[in-house]
Amino acid sequence: MRKGEQTKAAILEAALQLASRDGLEGLTIGLLADRMQMSKSGVFAHFGSREDLQIEVVREYHRRFEDEVFMPAIREEKRGLPRLTRLFENWVVRVTHEIDAGCIYISGAVEFDERTGPVRDELFEMIRTWQLALTKAAAQAVEMGHLADDTDPKQLVFEMHGLILALHHDARFMKQPGAVERARRGFERLMRSCRAAEFA
């Protein structure tokens, strides 16, 4: 990488850490410049505006999320229930790593739920992409006969997402021990409720 690219990557890494801790709205050029020991104009030279910086943070977060959660399941697991199960497990592991740092998907959805603009649009599209990938994996599990024919993939993903939100809430906000195990047990029960008879 060229020096300019290295600097931009370092700024983006610091921005990602700050946004995870303080939220996307808590991310300011001034705070980032202080963290990087740079001038505000130096940060602006790489991103142009606070909004551009926020969008880049969302995209980088999504890229890392895909690398850690989505891609290993796609590469290493067969389609159907094995892949769907791995996707959820990878998701749980990701959340456990974010208990201290925070999840930009979750905090961003709260920050931008009633707003309009490019940052919300980018965040919405990234979350939508992930939900569509999960829904496709669930539909494949039904098509392959691993889950019962009357299983609604969208409803299944809705309940999986609910388990993740409960895990994040209980582990991060409530500081309750055992939240990870409860999320996993919840997923196992959910799978049992819709598993095809031959796989029950």
PDB file of C-alpha atoms in Angstrom:
ATOM      1  CA  MET A   1       0.000   0.000   0.000  1.00  0.00           C
ATOM      2  CA  ARG A   2       1.092   3.544  -0.701  1.00  0.00           C
ATOM      3  CA  LYS A   3       1.616   5.885   2.222  1.00  0.00           C
ATOM      4  CA  GLY A   4      -1.641   7.707   1.514  1.00  0.00           C
ATOM      5  CA  GLU A   5      -3.544   4.427   1.414  1.00  0.00           C
ATOM      6  CA  GLN A   6      -1.896   3.296   4.641  1.00  0.00           C
ATOM      7  CA  THR A   7      -2.896   6.532   6.332  1.00  0.00           C
ATOM      8  CA  LYS A   8      -6.476   6.231   5.114  1.00  0.00           C
ATOM      9  CA  ALA A   9      -6.647   2.619   6.320  1.00  0.00           C
ATOM     10  CA  ALA A  10      -5.331   3.659   9.737  1.00  0.00           C
ATOM     11  CA  ILE A  11      -7.901   6.474   9.959  1.00  0.00           C
ATOM     12  CA  LEU A  12     -10.674   4.067   8.989  1.00  0.00           C
ATOM     13  CA  GLU A  13      -9.557   1.568  11.638  1.00  0.00           C
ATOM     14  CA  ALA A  14      -9.640   4.270  14.307  1.00  0.00           C
ATOM     15  CA  ALA A  15     -13.009   5.487  13.032  1.00  0.00           C
ATOM     16  CA  LEU A  16     -14.423   1.981  13.220  1.00  0.00           C
ATOM     17  CA  GLN A  17     -13.309   1.648  16.839  1.00  0.00           C
ATOM     18  CA  LEU A  18     -14.786   5.028  17.758  1.00  0.00           C
ATOM     19  CA  ALA A  19     -18.091   4.327  15.975  1.00  0.00           C
ATOM     20  CA  SER A  20     -18.369   0.937  17.683  1.00  0.00           C
ATOM     21  CA  ARG A  21     -17.908   2.611  21.046  1.00  0.00           C
ATOM     22  CA  ASP A  22     -19.784   5.887  20.561  1.00  0.00           C
ATOM     23  CA  GLY A  23     -22.078   5.176  17.617  1.00  0.00           C
ATOM     24  CA  LEU A  24     -21.929   6.566  14.104  1.00  0.00           C
ATOM     25  CA  GLU A  25     -23.300   9.899  15.303  1.00  0.00           C
ATOM     26  CA  GLY A  26     -20.587  10.052  17.956  1.00  0.00           C
ATOM     27  CA  LEU A  27     -17.963   9.874  15.234  1.00  0.00           C
ATOM     28  CA  THR A  28     -16.597  13.344  14.511  1.00  0.00           C
ATOM     29  CA  ILE A  29     -13.722  14.587  12.426  1.00  0.00           C
ATOM     30  CA  GLY A  30     -12.305  16.429  15.435  1.00  0.00           C
ATOM     31  CA  LEU A  31     -12.372  13.373  17.679  1.00  0.00           C
ATOM     32  CA  LEU A  32     -10.808  11.265  14.970  1.00  0.00           C
ATOM     33  CA  ALA A  33      -8.124  13.851  14.283  1.00  0.00           C
ATOM     34  CA  ASP A  34      -7.232  13.851  17.981  1.00  0.00           C
ATOM     35  CA  ARG A  35      -7.059  10.061  18.032  1.00  0.00           C
ATOM     36  CA  MET A  36      -4.804  10.024  14.972  1.00  0.00           C
ATOM     37  CA  GLN A  37      -2.787  13.068  16.077  1.00  0.00           C
ATOM     38  CA  MET A  38      -3.616  14.710  12.784  1.00  0.00           C
ATOM     39  CA  SER A  39      -5.187  17.981  11.769  1.00  0.00           C
ATOM     40  CA  LYS A  40      -8.869  18.078  10.835  1.00  0.00           C
ATOM     41  CA  SER A  41      -7.871  19.091   7.335  1.00  0.00           C
ATOM     42  CA  GLY A  42      -5.642  16.016   7.140  1.00  0.00           C
ATOM     43  CA  VAL A  43      -8.603  13.749   7.921  1.00  0.00           C
ATOM     44  CA  PHE A  44     -10.856  15.659   5.512  1.00  0.00           C
ATOM     45  CA  ALA A  45      -8.250  15.130   2.780  1.00  0.00           C
ATOM     46  CA  HIS A  46      -8.933  11.389   2.914  1.00  0.00           C
ATOM     47  CA  PHE A  47     -12.713  11.346   3.381  1.00  0.00           C
ATOM     48  CA  GLY A  48     -14.054  14.727   2.322  1.00  0.00           C
ATOM     49  CA  SER A  49     -16.861  14.949   4.871  1.00  0.00           C
ATOM     50  CA  ARG A  50     -18.153  13.420   8.083  1.00  0.00           C
ATOM     51  CA  GLU A  51     -20.946  11.772   6.123  1.00  0.00           C
ATOM     52  CA  ASP A  52     -18.467  10.185   3.706  1.00  0.00           C
ATOM     53  CA  LEU A  53     -16.496   8.916   6.688  1.00  0.00           C
ATOM     54  CA  GLN A  54     -19.602   7.395   8.280  1.00  0.00           C
ATOM     55  CA  ILE A  55     -20.472   5.619   5.031  1.00  0.00           C
ATOM     56  CA  GLU A  56     -16.950   4.221   4.727  1.00  0.00           C
ATOM     57  CA  VAL A  57     -17.177   2.961   8.312  1.00  0.00           C
ATOM     58  CA  VAL A  58     -20.462   1.171   7.548  1.00  0.00           C
ATOM     59  CA  ARG A  59     -18.951  -0.428   4.437  1.00  0.00           C
ATOM     60  CA  GLU A  60     -15.826  -1.533   6.303  1.00  0.00           C
ATOM     61  CA  TYR A  61     -17.881  -2.968   9.121  1.00  0.00           C
ATOM     62  CA  HIS A  62     -19.975  -4.898   6.613  1.00  0.00           C
ATOM     63  CA  ARG A  63     -16.868  -6.205   4.853  1.00  0.00           C
ATOM     64  CA  ARG A  64     -15.474  -7.544   8.106  1.00  0.00           C
ATOM     65  CA  PHE A  65     -18.839  -8.980   9.068  1.00  0.00           C
ATOM     66  CA  GLU A  66     -18.985 -10.874   5.774  1.00  0.00           C
ATOM     67  CA  ASP A  67     -15.415 -12.131   6.199  1.00  0.00           C
ATOM     68  CA  GLU A  68     -16.061 -13.432   9.713  1.00  0.00           C
ATOM     69  CA  VAL A  69     -19.687 -14.581   9.550  1.00  0.00           C
ATOM     70  CA  PHE A  70     -20.809 -15.193   5.986  1.00  0.00           C
ATOM     71  CA  MET A  71     -17.829 -16.379   3.969  1.00  0.00           C
ATOM     72  CA  PRO A  72     -16.591 -19.187   6.281  1.00  0.00           C
ATOM     73  CA  ALA A  73     -20.069 -20.745   6.234  1.00  0.00           C
ATOM     74  CA  ILE A  74     -20.302 -20.494   2.448  1.00  0.00           C
ATOM     75  CA  ARG A  75     -16.837 -21.949   1.904  1.00  0.00           C
ATOM     76  CA  GLU A  76     -16.884 -24.685   4.513  1.00  0.00           C
ATOM     77  CA  GLU A  77     -20.477 -25.909   4.909  1.00  0.00           C
ATOM     78  CA  LYS A  78     -22.877 -27.639   2.562  1.00  0.00           C
ATOM     79  CA  ARG A  79     -26.095 -25.916   1.601  1.00  0.00           C
ATOM     80  CA  GLY A  80     -29.065 -26.483   3.844  1.00  0.00           C
ATOM     81  CA  LEU A  81     -29.186 -26.909   7.591  1.00  0.00           C
ATOM     82  CA  PRO A  82     -25.392 -27.248   8.065  1.00  0.00           C
ATOM     83  CA  ARG A  83     -24.792 -23.862   6.417  1.00  0.00           C
ATOM     84  CA  LEU A  84     -27.692 -22.160   8.191  1.00  0.00           C
ATOM     85  CA  THR A  85     -26.481 -23.481  11.548  1.00  0.00           C
ATOM     86  CA  ARG A  86     -22.935 -22.296  10.865  1.00  0.00           C
ATOM     87  CA  LEU A  87     -24.172 -18.854   9.857  1.00  0.00           C
ATOM     88  CA  PHE A  88     -25.972 -18.478  13.158  1.00  0.00           C
ATOM     89  CA  GLU A  89     -23.026 -19.794  15.170  1.00  0.00           C
ATOM     90  CA  ASN A  90     -20.634 -17.416  13.408  1.00  0.00           C
ATOM     91  CA  TRP A  91     -23.067 -14.602  14.130  1.00  0.00           C
ATOM     92  CA  VAL A  92     -23.141 -15.504  17.816  1.00  0.00           C
ATOM     93  CA  VAL A  93     -19.345 -15.575  17.967  1.00  0.00           C
ATOM     94  CA  ARG A  94     -19.203 -12.164  16.297  1.00  0.00           C
ATOM     95  CA  VAL A  95     -21.626 -10.722  18.858  1.00  0.00           C
ATOM     96  CA  THR A  96     -19.593 -12.140  21.756  1.00  0.00           C
ATOM     97  CA  HIS A  97     -16.562 -10.276  20.401  1.00  0.00           C
ATOM     98  CA  GLU A  98     -18.642  -7.095  20.261  1.00  0.00           C
ATOM     99  CA  ILE A  99     -19.943  -7.215  23.824  1.00  0.00           C
ATOM    100  CA  ASP A 100     -17.333  -4.664  24.878  1.00  0.00           C
ATOM    101  CA  ALA A 101     -16.985  -2.805  21.577  1.00  0.00           C
ATOM    102  CA  GLY A 102     -20.589  -2.640  20.373  1.00  0.00           C
ATOM    103  CA  CYS A 103     -22.354  -3.603  17.135  1.00  0.00           C
ATOM    104  CA  ILE A 104     -22.693  -0.921  14.470  1.00  0.00           C
ATOM    105  CA  TYR A 105     -25.625  -2.725  12.853  1.00  0.00           C
ATOM    106  CA  ILE A 106     -27.610  -2.633  16.098  1.00  0.00           C
ATOM    107  CA  SER A 107     -26.569   0.807  17.350  1.00  0.00           C
ATOM    108  CA  GLY A 108     -26.831   2.266  13.843  1.00  0.00           C
ATOM    109  CA  ALA A 109     -30.385   0.989  13.430  1.00  0.00           C
ATOM    110  CA  VAL A 110     -31.343   2.811  16.643  1.00  0.00           C
ATOM    111  CA  GLU A 111     -29.531   6.015  15.643  1.00  0.00           C
ATOM    112  CA  PHE A 112     -30.920   6.194  12.096  1.00  0.00           C
ATOM    113  CA  ASP A 113     -34.320   4.517  12.382  1.00  0.00           C
ATOM    114  CA  GLU A 114     -36.265   7.739  11.780  1.00  0.00           C
ATOM    115  CA  ARG A 115     -33.705   9.596   9.691  1.00  0.00           C
ATOM    116  CA  THR A 116     -33.172   9.892   5.974  1.00  0.00           C
ATOM    117  CA  GLY A 117     -30.018  10.299   3.956  1.00  0.00           C
ATOM    118  CA  PRO A 118     -27.025   8.448   2.520  1.00  0.00           C
ATOM    119  CA  VAL A 119     -25.729   7.044   5.821  1.00  0.00           C
ATOM    120  CA  ARG A 120     -29.065   5.480   6.696  1.00  0.00           C
ATOM    121  CA  ASP A 121     -29.434   4.187   3.130  1.00  0.00           C
ATOM    122  CA  GLU A 122     -26.011   2.529   3.272  1.00  0.00           C
ATOM    123  CA  LEU A 123     -26.661   0.995   6.673  1.00  0.00           C
ATOM    124  CA  PHE A 124     -30.094  -0.214   5.577  1.00  0.00           C
ATOM    125  CA  GLU A 125     -28.665  -1.840   2.444  1.00  0.00           C
ATOM    126  CA  MET A 126     -25.910  -3.635   4.356  1.00  0.00           C
ATOM    127  CA  ILE A 127     -28.350  -5.064   6.909  1.00  0.00           C
ATOM    128  CA  ARG A 128     -30.811  -5.956   4.156  1.00  0.00           C
ATOM    129  CA  THR A 129     -28.048  -7.796   2.269  1.00  0.00           C
ATOM    130  CA  TRP A 130     -27.295  -9.890   5.339  1.00  0.00           C
ATOM    131  CA  GLN A 131     -30.958 -10.687   5.994  1.00  0.00           C
ATOM    132  CA  LEU A 132     -31.448 -11.728   2.374  1.00  0.00           C
ATOM    133  CA  ALA A 133     -28.427 -14.045   2.614  1.00  0.00           C
ATOM    134  CA  LEU A 134     -29.860 -15.655   5.740  1.00  0.00           C
ATOM    135  CA  THR A 135     -33.288 -15.986   4.126  1.00  0.00           C
ATOM    136  CA  LYS A 136     -31.735 -17.671   1.099  1.00  0.00           C
ATOM    137  CA  ALA A 137     -29.883 -20.122   3.342  1.00  0.00           C
ATOM    138  CA  ALA A 138     -33.106 -20.905   5.204  1.00  0.00           C
ATOM    139  CA  ALA A 139     -35.004 -21.395   1.925  1.00  0.00           C
ATOM    140  CA  GLN A 140     -32.307 -23.789   0.717  1.00  0.00           C
ATOM    141  CA  ALA A 141     -32.682 -25.805   3.928  1.00  0.00           C
ATOM    142  CA  VAL A 142     -36.399 -26.131   3.148  1.00  0.00           C
ATOM    143  CA  GLU A 143     -35.767 -27.000  -0.518  1.00  0.00           C
ATOM    144  CA  MET A 144     -33.286 -29.714   0.475  1.00  0.00           C
ATOM    145  CA  GLY A 145     -35.751 -31.270   2.883  1.00  0.00           C
ATOM    146  CA  HIS A 146     -33.791 -30.444   6.023  1.00  0.00           C
ATOM    147  CA  LEU A 147     -36.601 -28.234   7.302  1.00  0.00           C
ATOM    148  CA  ALA A 148     -40.337 -28.901   7.042  1.00  0.00           C
ATOM    149  CA  ASP A 149     -42.095 -27.812   3.847  1.00  0.00           C
ATOM    150  CA  ASP A 150     -44.304 -25.351   5.710  1.00  0.00           C
ATOM    151  CA  THR A 151     -41.316 -23.501   7.202  1.00  0.00           C
ATOM    152  CA  ASP A 152     -41.417 -19.791   6.374  1.00  0.00           C
ATOM    153  CA  PRO A 153     -37.798 -18.683   5.754  1.00  0.00           C
ATOM    154  CA  LYS A 154     -38.597 -15.031   6.516  1.00  0.00           C
ATOM    155  CA  GLN A 155     -40.217 -15.943   9.829  1.00  0.00           C
ATOM    156  CA  LEU A 156     -37.259 -18.160  10.672  1.00  0.00           C
ATOM    157  CA  VAL A 157     -34.782 -15.353  10.011  1.00  0.00           C
ATOM    158  CA  PHE A 158     -36.957 -12.969  12.036  1.00  0.00           C
ATOM    159  CA  GLU A 159     -36.703 -15.280  15.046  1.00  0.00           C
ATOM    160  CA  MET A 160     -32.970 -15.828  14.546  1.00  0.00           C
ATOM    161  CA  HIS A 161     -32.497 -12.070  14.508  1.00  0.00           C
ATOM    162  CA  GLY A 162     -34.559 -11.827  17.673  1.00  0.00           C
ATOM    163  CA  LEU A 163     -32.208 -14.237  19.428  1.00  0.00           C
ATOM    164  CA  ILE A 164     -29.212 -12.133  18.396  1.00  0.00           C
ATOM    165  CA  LEU A 165     -30.829  -8.932  19.635  1.00  0.00           C
ATOM    166  CA  ALA A 166     -31.667 -10.594  22.957  1.00  0.00           C
ATOM    167  CA  LEU A 167     -28.107 -11.881  23.239  1.00  0.00           C
ATOM    168  CA  HIS A 168     -26.646  -8.438  22.578  1.00  0.00           C
ATOM    169  CA  HIS A 169     -29.032  -6.802  25.047  1.00  0.00           C
ATOM    170  CA  ASP A 170     -28.519  -9.281  27.891  1.00  0.00           C
ATOM    171  CA  ALA A 171     -24.775  -9.670  27.436  1.00  0.00           C
ATOM    172  CA  ARG A 172     -23.881  -6.020  26.754  1.00  0.00           C
ATOM    173  CA  PHE A 173     -26.472  -3.940  28.583  1.00  0.00           C
ATOM    174  CA  MET A 174     -27.667  -6.258  31.363  1.00  0.00           C
ATOM    175  CA  LYS A 175     -24.267  -7.962  31.843  1.00  0.00           C
ATOM    176  CA  GLN A 176     -26.049 -11.246  32.422  1.00  0.00           C
ATOM    177  CA  PRO A 177     -23.905 -14.396  32.422  1.00  0.00           C
ATOM    178  CA  GLY A 178     -25.050 -17.294  30.280  1.00  0.00           C
ATOM    179  CA  ALA A 179     -26.595 -15.157  27.536  1.00  0.00           C
ATOM    180  CA  VAL A 180     -24.553 -16.865  24.819  1.00  0.00           C
ATOM    181  CA  GLU A 181     -25.643 -20.318  25.944  1.00  0.00           C
ATOM    182  CA  ARG A 182     -29.281 -19.201  26.072  1.00  0.00           C
ATOM    183  CA  ALA A 183     -29.051 -17.868  22.516  1.00  0.00           C
ATOM    184  CA  ARG A 184     -27.649 -21.173  21.320  1.00  0.00           C
ATOM    185  CA  ARG A 185     -30.317 -23.152  23.138  1.00  0.00           C
ATOM    186  CA  GLY A 186     -32.951 -20.882  21.650  1.00  0.00           C
ATOM    187  CA  PHE A 187     -31.626 -21.588  18.161  1.00  0.00           C
ATOM    188  CA  GLU A 188     -31.575 -25.335  18.796  1.00  0.00           C
ATOM    189  CA  ARG A 189     -35.193 -25.227  19.952  1.00  0.00           C
ATOM    190  CA  LEU A 190     -36.127 -23.143  16.924  1.00  0.00           C
ATOM    191  CA  MET A 191     -34.517 -25.676  14.601  1.00  0.00           C
ATOM    192  CA  ARG A 192     -36.256 -28.580  16.332  1.00  0.00           C
ATOM    193  CA  SER A 193     -39.605 -26.854  15.875  1.00  0.00           C
ATOM    194  CA  CYS A 194     -39.250 -26.691  12.091  1.00  0.00           C
ATOM    195  CA  ARG A 195     -36.918 -29.566  11.256  1.00  0.00           C
ATOM    196  CA  ALA A 196     -38.251 -32.117   8.765  1.00  0.00           C
ATOM    197  CA  ALA A 197     -39.396 -35.399  10.316  1.00  0.00           C
ATOM    198  CA  GLU A 198     -36.491 -37.424   8.919  1.00  0.00           C
ATOM    199  CA  PHE A 199     -34.014 -34.982  10.460  1.00  0.00           C
ATOM    200  CA  ALA A 200     -35.810 -34.583  13.795  1.00  0.00           C
TER     201      ALA A 200
END
